[in-house]
């Protein structure tokens, strides 16, 4: 609290906790006072019954509430069915109860005590029903706005595996998760974050698999978020991560419900944020960021080979240009003679030292890549051809860069695409430039030192208490974790959950249910 | 919550110790042994390993007697506060001096094999800066790094050594058993220097959980390193023979220059070897550096050891540039190990252990009475 509190409590202090009045007109006026100048809010005043002339008001935001549902199951019933039914209330006091229990044919209703809560519900897409002489306000669940349907996850496409991806609607996303875990111990804890945006956030975990400390820490950090608006899970991520200086993401994001389900089964915690198709998974380790969902659906030996390939890609994308710089300008004696001669012939007309050459080409390709992301899809492909082929070819022919440099840059760029997590790959993209500078300054020695610094940094990182480089940094104690790291052991061999999960639920293949579960079913 | 709980496991301390020990001896041991004992170096290594083991057990006995206590607290409890301040300072100075030697030799090697025209000062400075970064991150980061790097260093090194077997002549190892007891004792300090660093357990012991396995960690790391040295010594001798080995400054590095991959496109593995070398020396220096800062901050009553890392840079830098040449550096190093280091890692712990035993005796008598 503190600053935000002071800033925002000023405006709505009077309404804060304003109780619902018995008089319907006062309530209506109070809501209208708060929602002034809101042309999209609809107030529908109706009279219920034929004798009592009972007044009721329906309030909702146009477009956010499901109008067909309101017409068919709320208004029709209130206005028409109440006239033709035999059941008649004896007194005016009985009417609200009767309406709630017998008239509104909607699956979910609830009641609130304060005007503020009612307004929040209106703004969330629910419909508020004011009833005369009733000191509570009835909320009719009517959320229904135009939403994007479940579609292919764009950033994480796989060849084999489910094709449904998260959308921008929290409820759709929770359904996608729930459908994969029919376990009563899958728990979800709701939050509303953002002082103004009141964004719905749901924390998912499987009660007995999750490590208690992790859950507590996640809840603690979420509660500490103080901001006016949460627009995307990326903002939540920046508020809950351990080290905000680091280049490396300390939470994992995914668009795939199957990845979330798998993570939950491994004792991780998932944070679903409304308006974002990206679900956060904590804790994240470097290892988990280097995995793809497909690894688990394909043959294990192939998955292992592909994982080796990815780590190789990391190495190439980090060091290829810097190695080129170091070897050509500092240590030509380390290159085999024939290659060194070819290289020298190659570079003969190049007017720059190799570090300038490398920086030039790397900068070009980064600009190309950025341009490609922003452009509409059909033009993006053109940019690739123009940039990649034409500029590369022309630069070589103009004698500005050596042909080998073009190859190195191209291989580097392709390698960085082979890293499954985009947020890791951009970290490496930036680090690549540091490596190039180090190589230009101290050659191979500089590369080794920067490599060491990078390793030290990665070793010092923790994500919610889990070392970022685990299982590689604690492998002797958790040797079975290595079976799902660079190597992907056959599914049968992966009988243990990773050590991040609760120790009591280590075995995943012989998961005995607790003894009190399902008792008395005989 | 558990941001930095400063706990390291047995496997992590073992990794730290192995890497620390290897870095100090790997370069020069074969040359020094060839000089002192010709073909019988391996006997000295074995005797040296066993004696190092004895001292290591003494150290782990001390650490285990004070679970959760650092070196300074142990000194305070056994020898009293004023003495503890002095000996604490001596210990950190000792770590600093070894570190300086390592840094100097490292700088010379890098200059000779990698960066011919770069001033050695620049090379040394950036190594120190990298050290500072780790020291400020603390023991947990060091432990994780050690566990990560141990296989990454050991496996390629062993593979490289196996590749050198091609040109070896094992008759170079003969004759054997030509040493008198006196020769062994005379050559022992050389081997002992190659094991310097295991005394770090006195500093790091309090972070290790569970303490009861500390002696196991010590034994494993010393035995592994001893084995490595025997292997290294044998291969070097078999490759070069005694006469040639004596005349090489760094036979271990020279040996890699002889590797030939038939049919592979890499003609020399120098690049890989040099990267490995940077990692090895770093993993040897960083624990010593961390040990120095922790001990120093304890004896100066500074809570955060990280603050001391920067002021130590000029000191280490100065000491390492003090000798005029590599030969001189080795000359000083020889004296340092023979007298100062030996007394610090053998005599002081012996006194501490005696005090512990003595105090226990008194307590027992009290309880008996």
mmCIF file of C-alpha atoms in Angstrom, chain B residues 26-357:
data_model
loop_
_atom_site.group_PDB
_atom_site.id
_atom_site.type_symbol
_atom_site.label_atom_id
_atom_site.label_comp_id
_atom_site.label_asym_id
_atom_site.label_seq_id
_atom_site.Cartn_x
_atom_site.Cartn_y
_atom_site.Cartn_z
ATOM 1 C CA UNK B 26 48.800 -29.394 -12.446
ATOM 2 C CA UNK B 27 51.342 -27.271 -14.288
ATOM 3 C CA UNK B 28 54.632 -27.887 -12.653
ATOM 4 C CA UNK B 29 54.402 -31.078 -10.671
ATOM 5 C CA UNK B 30 55.879 -33.380 -13.331
ATOM 6 C CA UNK B 31 58.809 -31.056 -13.936
ATOM 7 C CA UNK B 32 59.618 -30.572 -10.257
ATOM 8 C CA UNK B 33 59.304 -34.275 -9.559
ATOM 9 C CA UNK B 34 61.485 -35.218 -12.496
ATOM 10 C CA UNK B 35 64.099 -32.896 -11.108
ATOM 11 C CA UNK B 36 63.947 -34.290 -7.595
ATOM 12 C CA UNK B 37 63.159 -37.926 -8.094
ATOM 13 C CA UNK B 38 63.630 -38.749 -11.770
ATOM 14 C CA UNK B 39 61.502 -41.766 -12.603
ATOM 15 C CA UNK B 40 60.346 -42.346 -9.059
ATOM 16 C CA UNK B 41 58.038 -39.361 -8.881
ATOM 17 C CA UNK B 42 54.927 -41.489 -8.561
ATOM 18 C CA UNK B 43 56.182 -42.915 -5.274
ATOM 19 C CA UNK B 44 56.508 -39.433 -3.897
ATOM 20 C CA UNK B 45 53.052 -38.540 -5.116
ATOM 21 C CA UNK B 46 51.612 -41.548 -3.325
ATOM 22 C CA UNK B 47 53.461 -40.767 -0.128
ATOM 23 C CA UNK B 48 52.464 -37.124 -0.503
ATOM 24 C CA UNK B 49 48.823 -38.057 -1.020
ATOM 25 C CA UNK B 50 48.856 -40.190 2.088
ATOM 26 C CA UNK B 51 50.441 -37.473 4.191
ATOM 27 C CA UNK B 52 48.010 -34.903 2.794
ATOM 28 C CA UNK B 53 45.220 -37.281 3.769
ATOM 29 C CA UNK B 54 46.560 -37.382 7.330
ATOM 30 C CA UNK B 55 46.595 -33.587 7.559
ATOM 31 C CA UNK B 56 43.175 -33.424 5.912
ATOM 32 C CA UNK B 57 41.740 -35.695 8.576
ATOM 33 C CA UNK B 58 43.223 -33.417 11.206
ATOM 34 C CA UNK B 59 41.450 -30.490 9.557
ATOM 35 C CA UNK B 60 38.132 -32.243 9.282
ATOM 36 C CA UNK B 61 38.420 -33.293 12.906
ATOM 37 C CA UNK B 62 38.744 -29.643 13.857
ATOM 38 C CA UNK B 63 35.819 -28.565 11.672
ATOM 39 C CA UNK B 64 33.600 -31.323 12.951
ATOM 40 C CA UNK B 65 34.348 -30.385 16.552
ATOM 41 C CA UNK B 66 32.784 -26.982 15.896
ATOM 42 C CA UNK B 67 29.738 -27.572 13.736
ATOM 43 C CA UNK B 68 28.506 -24.402 12.088
ATOM 44 C CA UNK B 69 31.573 -22.398 13.136
ATOM 45 C CA UNK B 70 33.949 -20.603 10.827
ATOM 46 C CA UNK B 71 37.718 -20.540 11.044
ATOM 47 C CA UNK B 72 37.810 -17.381 13.127
ATOM 48 C CA UNK B 73 35.280 -18.675 15.618
ATOM 49 C CA UNK B 74 37.243 -21.898 15.956
ATOM 50 C CA UNK B 75 40.437 -19.966 16.615
ATOM 51 C CA UNK B 76 38.611 -17.777 19.111
ATOM 52 C CA UNK B 77 37.227 -20.752 20.990
ATOM 53 C CA UNK B 78 40.534 -22.566 21.175
ATOM 54 C CA UNK B 79 43.295 -19.967 21.304
ATOM 55 C CA UNK B 80 41.543 -16.889 22.624
ATOM 56 C CA UNK B 81 40.465 -13.706 20.931
ATOM 57 C CA UNK B 82 43.738 -11.780 20.440
ATOM 58 C CA UNK B 83 45.550 -14.774 18.972
ATOM 59 C CA UNK B 84 42.541 -15.505 16.801
ATOM 60 C CA UNK B 85 42.733 -12.083 15.198
ATOM 61 C CA UNK B 86 46.392 -12.541 14.365
ATOM 62 C CA UNK B 87 46.143 -16.087 13.091
ATOM 63 C CA UNK B 88 42.991 -15.250 11.153
ATOM 64 C CA UNK B 89 44.898 -12.482 9.413
ATOM 65 C CA UNK B 90 47.821 -14.839 8.755
ATOM 66 C CA UNK B 91 45.483 -17.378 7.214
ATOM 67 C CA UNK B 92 43.951 -14.840 4.889
ATOM 68 C CA UNK B 93 47.386 -13.558 3.973
ATOM 69 C CA UNK B 94 48.379 -17.114 3.189
ATOM 70 C CA UNK B 95 45.388 -17.516 0.869
ATOM 71 C CA UNK B 96 46.232 -14.198 -0.732
ATOM 72 C CA UNK B 97 49.838 -15.205 -1.352
ATOM 73 C CA UNK B 98 48.948 -18.536 -2.963
ATOM 74 C CA UNK B 99 46.408 -16.687 -5.045
ATOM 75 C CA UNK B 100 49.026 -14.211 -6.165
ATOM 76 C CA UNK B 101 51.394 -16.972 -7.243
ATOM 77 C CA UNK B 102 48.619 -18.674 -9.161
ATOM 78 C CA UNK B 103 47.724 -15.406 -10.813
ATOM 79 C CA UNK B 104 51.290 -14.698 -11.840
ATOM 80 C CA UNK B 105 51.850 -18.135 -13.307
ATOM 81 C CA UNK B 106 48.490 -17.935 -15.009
ATOM 82 C CA UNK B 107 49.355 -14.594 -16.546
ATOM 83 C CA UNK B 108 52.677 -15.911 -17.813
ATOM 84 C CA UNK B 109 51.087 -18.944 -19.395
ATOM 85 C CA UNK B 110 48.345 -16.972 -21.087
ATOM 86 C CA UNK B 111 50.892 -14.523 -22.385
ATOM 87 C CA UNK B 112 53.080 -17.286 -23.709
ATOM 88 C CA UNK B 113 50.389 -19.403 -25.344
ATOM 89 C CA UNK B 114 47.547 -17.021 -26.162
ATOM 90 C CA UNK B 115 48.183 -13.302 -26.106
ATOM 91 C CA UNK B 116 51.757 -12.600 -27.043
ATOM 92 C CA UNK B 117 51.461 -8.851 -27.281
ATOM 93 C CA UNK B 118 49.069 -8.113 -24.455
ATOM 94 C CA UNK B 119 50.752 -6.819 -21.263
ATOM 95 C CA UNK B 120 50.618 -9.369 -18.474
ATOM 96 C CA UNK B 121 49.064 -6.736 -16.190
ATOM 97 C CA UNK B 122 45.972 -6.554 -18.363
ATOM 98 C CA UNK B 123 45.636 -10.322 -18.428
ATOM 99 C CA UNK B 124 45.958 -10.514 -14.661
ATOM 100 C CA UNK B 125 43.586 -7.655 -14.007
ATOM 101 C CA UNK B 126 40.706 -9.180 -15.939
ATOM 102 C CA UNK B 127 41.212 -12.520 -14.228
ATOM 103 C CA UNK B 128 41.000 -10.774 -10.873
ATOM 104 C CA UNK B 129 37.894 -8.870 -11.930
ATOM 105 C CA UNK B 130 36.187 -12.121 -12.851
ATOM 106 C CA UNK B 131 37.196 -13.474 -9.452
ATOM 107 C CA UNK B 132 35.636 -10.491 -7.723
ATOM 108 C CA UNK B 133 32.337 -11.103 -9.445
ATOM 109 C CA UNK B 134 32.211 -14.640 -8.080
ATOM 110 C CA UNK B 135 33.461 -13.692 -4.622
ATOM 111 C CA UNK B 136 30.681 -11.157 -4.270
ATOM 112 C CA UNK B 137 28.124 -13.773 -5.237
ATOM 113 C CA UNK B 138 29.211 -15.929 -2.319
ATOM 114 C CA UNK B 139 29.756 -19.528 -1.401
ATOM 115 C CA UNK B 140 26.549 -20.978 -2.854
ATOM 116 C CA UNK B 141 27.314 -19.710 -6.315
ATOM 117 C CA UNK B 142 30.863 -21.019 -6.037
ATOM 118 C CA UNK B 143 29.567 -24.411 -4.965
ATOM 119 C CA UNK B 144 27.130 -24.640 -7.865
ATOM 120 C CA UNK B 145 29.758 -23.472 -10.318
ATOM 121 C CA UNK B 146 32.201 -26.075 -9.023
ATOM 122 C CA UNK B 147 29.700 -28.861 -9.399
ATOM 123 C CA UNK B 148 28.832 -27.692 -12.891
ATOM 124 C CA UNK B 149 32.435 -27.298 -14.029
ATOM 125 C CA UNK B 150 33.962 -30.401 -12.472
ATOM 126 C CA UNK B 151 32.744 -32.796 -15.172
ATOM 127 C CA UNK B 152 33.162 -30.142 -17.851
ATOM 128 C CA UNK B 153 36.831 -29.779 -16.918
ATOM 129 C CA UNK B 154 37.781 -33.304 -15.910
ATOM 130 C CA UNK B 155 36.277 -35.256 -18.792
ATOM 131 C CA UNK B 156 37.818 -33.227 -21.652
ATOM 132 C CA UNK B 157 41.158 -33.115 -19.805
ATOM 133 C CA UNK B 158 41.232 -36.872 -19.410
ATOM 134 C CA UNK B 159 40.259 -37.377 -23.028
ATOM 135 C CA UNK B 160 43.061 -35.045 -24.098
ATOM 136 C CA UNK B 161 45.549 -36.891 -21.961
ATOM 137 C CA UNK B 162 44.463 -40.213 -23.387
ATOM 138 C CA UNK B 163 45.085 -38.838 -26.853
ATOM 139 C CA UNK B 164 48.688 -38.139 -25.933
ATOM 140 C CA UNK B 165 49.289 -41.823 -25.234
ATOM 141 C CA UNK B 166 49.978 -42.298 -28.924
ATOM 142 C CA UNK B 167 53.544 -41.089 -28.711
ATOM 143 C CA UNK B 168 54.440 -42.450 -25.319
ATOM 144 C CA UNK B 169 57.227 -44.806 -24.473
ATOM 145 C CA UNK B 170 56.636 -46.480 -21.170
ATOM 146 C CA UNK B 171 60.206 -47.620 -20.808
ATOM 147 C CA UNK B 172 60.857 -43.988 -19.867
ATOM 148 C CA UNK B 173 59.296 -44.839 -16.511
ATOM 149 C CA UNK B 174 62.102 -47.188 -15.545
ATOM 150 C CA UNK B 175 64.017 -47.676 -13.321
ATOM 151 C CA UNK B 176 61.850 -47.612 -10.224
ATOM 152 C CA UNK B 177 62.341 -47.885 -6.460
ATOM 153 C CA UNK B 178 65.589 -46.009 -6.291
ATOM 154 C CA UNK B 179 64.686 -43.653 -3.516
ATOM 155 C CA UNK B 180 65.876 -43.533 0.039
ATOM 156 C CA UNK B 181 63.584 -42.349 2.809
ATOM 157 C CA UNK B 182 65.597 -39.168 2.967
ATOM 158 C CA UNK B 183 64.995 -38.439 -0.716
ATOM 159 C CA UNK B 184 61.279 -38.876 -0.241
ATOM 160 C CA UNK B 185 61.139 -36.501 2.682
ATOM 161 C CA UNK B 186 63.199 -33.963 0.787
ATOM 162 C CA UNK B 187 60.874 -34.056 -2.219
ATOM 163 C CA UNK B 188 57.703 -34.138 -0.174
ATOM 164 C CA UNK B 189 57.132 -30.351 0.009
ATOM 165 C CA UNK B 190 56.826 -30.196 -3.796
ATOM 166 C CA UNK B 191 53.966 -32.635 -3.730
ATOM 167 C CA UNK B 192 52.556 -30.899 -0.729
ATOM 168 C CA UNK B 193 52.324 -27.662 -2.622
ATOM 169 C CA UNK B 194 50.275 -29.453 -5.239
ATOM 170 C CA UNK B 195 47.742 -30.205 -2.547
ATOM 171 C CA UNK B 196 47.558 -26.720 -1.121
ATOM 172 C CA UNK B 197 44.002 -25.565 -0.847
ATOM 173 C CA UNK B 198 42.405 -28.397 1.066
ATOM 174 C CA UNK B 199 42.857 -26.273 4.186
ATOM 175 C CA UNK B 200 39.968 -24.231 2.796
ATOM 176 C CA UNK B 201 37.765 -26.698 4.624
ATOM 177 C CA UNK B 202 38.569 -24.783 7.808
ATOM 178 C CA UNK B 203 36.808 -21.780 6.281
ATOM 179 C CA UNK B 204 34.087 -23.468 4.254
ATOM 180 C CA UNK B 205 33.391 -26.219 6.754
ATOM 181 C CA UNK B 206 30.653 -24.305 8.467
ATOM 182 C CA UNK B 207 28.555 -24.102 5.297
ATOM 183 C CA UNK B 208 28.666 -27.831 4.659
ATOM 184 C CA UNK B 209 25.633 -29.895 5.512
ATOM 185 C CA UNK B 210 25.769 -32.581 6.889
ATOM 186 C CA UNK B 211 29.063 -32.017 8.731
ATOM 187 C CA UNK B 212 29.612 -35.634 9.597
ATOM 188 C CA UNK B 213 30.548 -36.412 5.992
ATOM 189 C CA UNK B 214 33.247 -33.769 5.773
ATOM 190 C CA UNK B 215 36.101 -36.229 6.209
ATOM 191 C CA UNK B 216 34.627 -38.313 3.410
ATOM 192 C CA UNK B 217 34.615 -35.280 1.130
ATOM 193 C CA UNK B 218 38.218 -34.519 2.042
ATOM 194 C CA UNK B 219 39.333 -38.087 1.479
ATOM 195 C CA UNK B 220 37.596 -38.356 -1.884
ATOM 196 C CA UNK B 221 38.941 -35.087 -3.188
ATOM 197 C CA UNK B 222 42.525 -35.761 -2.114
ATOM 198 C CA UNK B 223 42.494 -39.292 -3.467
ATOM 199 C CA UNK B 224 41.006 -38.170 -6.775
ATOM 200 C CA UNK B 225 43.594 -35.447 -7.116
ATOM 201 C CA UNK B 226 46.396 -37.835 -6.086
ATOM 202 C CA UNK B 227 45.293 -40.292 -8.747
ATOM 203 C CA UNK B 228 45.146 -37.520 -11.313
ATOM 204 C CA UNK B 229 48.666 -36.456 -10.436
ATOM 205 C CA UNK B 230 50.020 -39.994 -10.739
ATOM 206 C CA UNK B 231 48.327 -40.283 -14.120
ATOM 207 C CA UNK B 232 49.623 -36.903 -15.223
ATOM 208 C CA UNK B 233 53.137 -37.627 -14.046
ATOM 209 C CA UNK B 234 53.236 -41.031 -15.701
ATOM 210 C CA UNK B 235 51.984 -39.751 -19.048
ATOM 211 C CA UNK B 236 54.366 -36.804 -19.049
ATOM 212 C CA UNK B 237 57.370 -38.930 -18.197
ATOM 213 C CA UNK B 238 56.401 -41.580 -20.669
ATOM 214 C CA UNK B 239 56.023 -38.983 -23.363
ATOM 215 C CA UNK B 240 59.121 -36.910 -22.759
ATOM 216 C CA UNK B 241 61.479 -38.958 -20.576
ATOM 217 C CA UNK B 242 63.253 -37.538 -17.548
ATOM 218 C CA UNK B 243 65.860 -35.442 -19.343
ATOM 219 C CA UNK B 244 63.406 -33.581 -21.489
ATOM 220 C CA UNK B 245 60.821 -33.109 -18.726
ATOM 221 C CA UNK B 246 63.364 -31.412 -16.495
ATOM 222 C CA UNK B 247 63.973 -28.770 -19.119
ATOM 223 C CA UNK B 248 60.353 -27.901 -19.778
ATOM 224 C CA UNK B 249 58.782 -25.149 -17.671
ATOM 225 C CA UNK B 250 55.256 -26.380 -18.182
ATOM 226 C CA UNK B 251 55.421 -29.963 -19.390
ATOM 227 C CA UNK B 252 51.693 -30.456 -18.928
ATOM 228 C CA UNK B 253 50.924 -27.804 -21.490
ATOM 229 C CA UNK B 254 53.710 -28.772 -23.809
ATOM 230 C CA UNK B 255 52.382 -32.286 -23.973
ATOM 231 C CA UNK B 256 49.184 -31.068 -25.617
ATOM 232 C CA UNK B 257 51.163 -29.506 -28.392
ATOM 233 C CA UNK B 258 52.239 -32.983 -29.386
ATOM 234 C CA UNK B 259 48.704 -34.253 -29.882
ATOM 235 C CA UNK B 260 47.930 -35.225 -33.421
ATOM 236 C CA UNK B 261 44.495 -36.219 -34.545
ATOM 237 C CA UNK B 262 44.952 -38.394 -37.551
ATOM 238 C CA UNK B 263 42.440 -37.274 -40.140
ATOM 239 C CA UNK B 264 40.602 -34.742 -38.006
ATOM 240 C CA UNK B 265 40.312 -31.194 -39.168
ATOM 241 C CA UNK B 266 41.534 -29.767 -35.859
ATOM 242 C CA UNK B 267 45.262 -29.824 -36.127
ATOM 243 C CA UNK B 268 46.031 -28.580 -32.700
ATOM 244 C CA UNK B 269 43.895 -28.611 -29.622
ATOM 245 C CA UNK B 270 45.584 -25.587 -28.103
ATOM 246 C CA UNK B 271 42.400 -23.532 -28.209
ATOM 247 C CA UNK B 272 40.503 -26.111 -26.179
ATOM 248 C CA UNK B 273 43.412 -26.573 -23.800
ATOM 249 C CA UNK B 274 43.737 -22.866 -23.145
ATOM 250 C CA UNK B 275 40.036 -22.444 -22.437
ATOM 251 C CA UNK B 276 40.244 -25.396 -20.055
ATOM 252 C CA UNK B 277 43.288 -23.831 -18.473
ATOM 253 C CA UNK B 278 41.471 -20.552 -17.819
ATOM 254 C CA UNK B 279 38.641 -22.469 -16.187
ATOM 255 C CA UNK B 280 40.997 -24.618 -14.103
ATOM 256 C CA UNK B 281 42.975 -21.685 -12.725
ATOM 257 C CA UNK B 282 39.829 -19.702 -12.121
ATOM 258 C CA UNK B 283 38.294 -22.518 -10.119
ATOM 259 C CA UNK B 284 41.495 -22.705 -8.136
ATOM 260 C CA UNK B 285 41.800 -18.999 -7.464
ATOM 261 C CA UNK B 286 38.188 -18.179 -6.706
ATOM 262 C CA UNK B 287 37.803 -20.473 -3.663
ATOM 263 C CA UNK B 288 41.095 -19.170 -2.242
ATOM 264 C CA UNK B 289 39.963 -15.612 -2.857
ATOM 265 C CA UNK B 290 36.625 -16.289 -1.209
ATOM 266 C CA UNK B 291 38.405 -18.003 1.687
ATOM 267 C CA UNK B 292 40.643 -14.968 2.115
ATOM 268 C CA UNK B 293 37.774 -12.489 2.144
ATOM 269 C CA UNK B 294 35.636 -14.555 4.512
ATOM 270 C CA UNK B 295 38.475 -15.081 6.975
ATOM 271 C CA UNK B 296 39.567 -11.483 6.780
ATOM 272 C CA UNK B 297 36.070 -10.103 7.242
ATOM 273 C CA UNK B 298 35.580 -12.364 10.253
ATOM 274 C CA UNK B 299 38.779 -11.289 11.931
ATOM 275 C CA UNK B 300 37.981 -7.660 11.191
ATOM 276 C CA UNK B 301 34.391 -8.040 12.373
ATOM 277 C CA UNK B 302 32.933 -7.020 9.033
ATOM 278 C CA UNK B 303 29.650 -8.718 8.412
ATOM 279 C CA UNK B 304 29.550 -8.601 4.624
ATOM 280 C CA UNK B 305 32.600 -10.301 3.134
ATOM 281 C CA UNK B 306 31.864 -8.930 -0.354
ATOM 282 C CA UNK B 307 33.093 -5.454 0.573
ATOM 283 C CA UNK B 308 36.589 -6.790 1.087
ATOM 284 C CA UNK B 309 36.899 -8.238 -2.386
ATOM 285 C CA UNK B 310 37.762 -4.962 -4.090
ATOM 286 C CA UNK B 311 40.442 -3.742 -1.643
ATOM 287 C CA UNK B 312 42.174 -7.114 -2.019
ATOM 288 C CA UNK B 313 42.718 -6.583 -5.742
ATOM 289 C CA UNK B 314 45.699 -4.209 -5.469
ATOM 290 C CA UNK B 315 47.292 -6.407 -2.794
ATOM 291 C CA UNK B 316 47.106 -9.572 -4.855
ATOM 292 C CA UNK B 317 48.108 -7.636 -7.925
ATOM 293 C CA UNK B 318 51.177 -6.233 -6.212
ATOM 294 C CA UNK B 319 52.304 -9.510 -4.691
ATOM 295 C CA UNK B 320 51.912 -11.353 -7.962
ATOM 296 C CA UNK B 321 53.988 -8.783 -9.838
ATOM 297 C CA UNK B 322 56.689 -8.784 -7.153
ATOM 298 C CA UNK B 323 58.915 -11.498 -8.658
ATOM 299 C CA UNK B 324 60.777 -10.287 -11.734
ATOM 300 C CA UNK B 325 60.450 -13.492 -13.704
ATOM 301 C CA UNK B 326 58.753 -16.847 -13.680
ATOM 302 C CA UNK B 327 61.902 -18.449 -12.353
ATOM 303 C CA UNK B 328 62.015 -16.019 -9.491
ATOM 304 C CA UNK B 329 58.342 -16.582 -8.796
ATOM 305 C CA UNK B 330 58.967 -20.308 -8.568
ATOM 306 C CA UNK B 331 61.958 -19.691 -6.348
ATOM 307 C CA UNK B 332 59.866 -17.706 -3.867
ATOM 308 C CA UNK B 333 57.077 -20.213 -4.157
ATOM 309 C CA UNK B 334 59.445 -22.973 -3.176
ATOM 310 C CA UNK B 335 60.402 -21.211 0.037
ATOM 311 C CA UNK B 336 56.837 -20.242 0.730
ATOM 312 C CA UNK B 337 55.587 -23.826 0.549
ATOM 313 C CA UNK B 338 58.527 -25.353 2.377
ATOM 314 C CA UNK B 339 58.296 -23.163 5.433
ATOM 315 C CA UNK B 340 55.281 -20.895 5.690
ATOM 316 C CA UNK B 341 52.563 -22.944 4.052
ATOM 317 C CA UNK B 342 53.600 -26.112 5.783
ATOM 318 C CA UNK B 343 53.558 -24.486 9.160
ATOM 319 C CA UNK B 344 50.205 -22.839 8.501
ATOM 320 C CA UNK B 345 48.405 -25.916 7.327
ATOM 321 C CA UNK B 346 50.134 -28.421 9.623
ATOM 322 C CA UNK B 347 51.381 -26.762 12.787
ATOM 323 C CA UNK B 348 48.531 -24.353 13.546
ATOM 324 C CA UNK B 349 45.818 -26.977 13.041
ATOM 325 C CA UNK B 350 47.884 -29.368 15.153
ATOM 326 C CA UNK B 351 47.887 -26.840 18.003
ATOM 327 C CA UNK B 352 44.146 -26.264 17.609
ATOM 328 C CA UNK B 353 43.474 -29.981 17.656
ATOM 329 C CA UNK B 354 45.610 -30.396 20.750
ATOM 330 C CA UNK B 355 43.671 -27.663 22.528
ATOM 331 C CA UNK B 356 40.404 -29.329 21.560
ATOM 332 C CA UNK B 357 41.558 -32.690 22.883
#
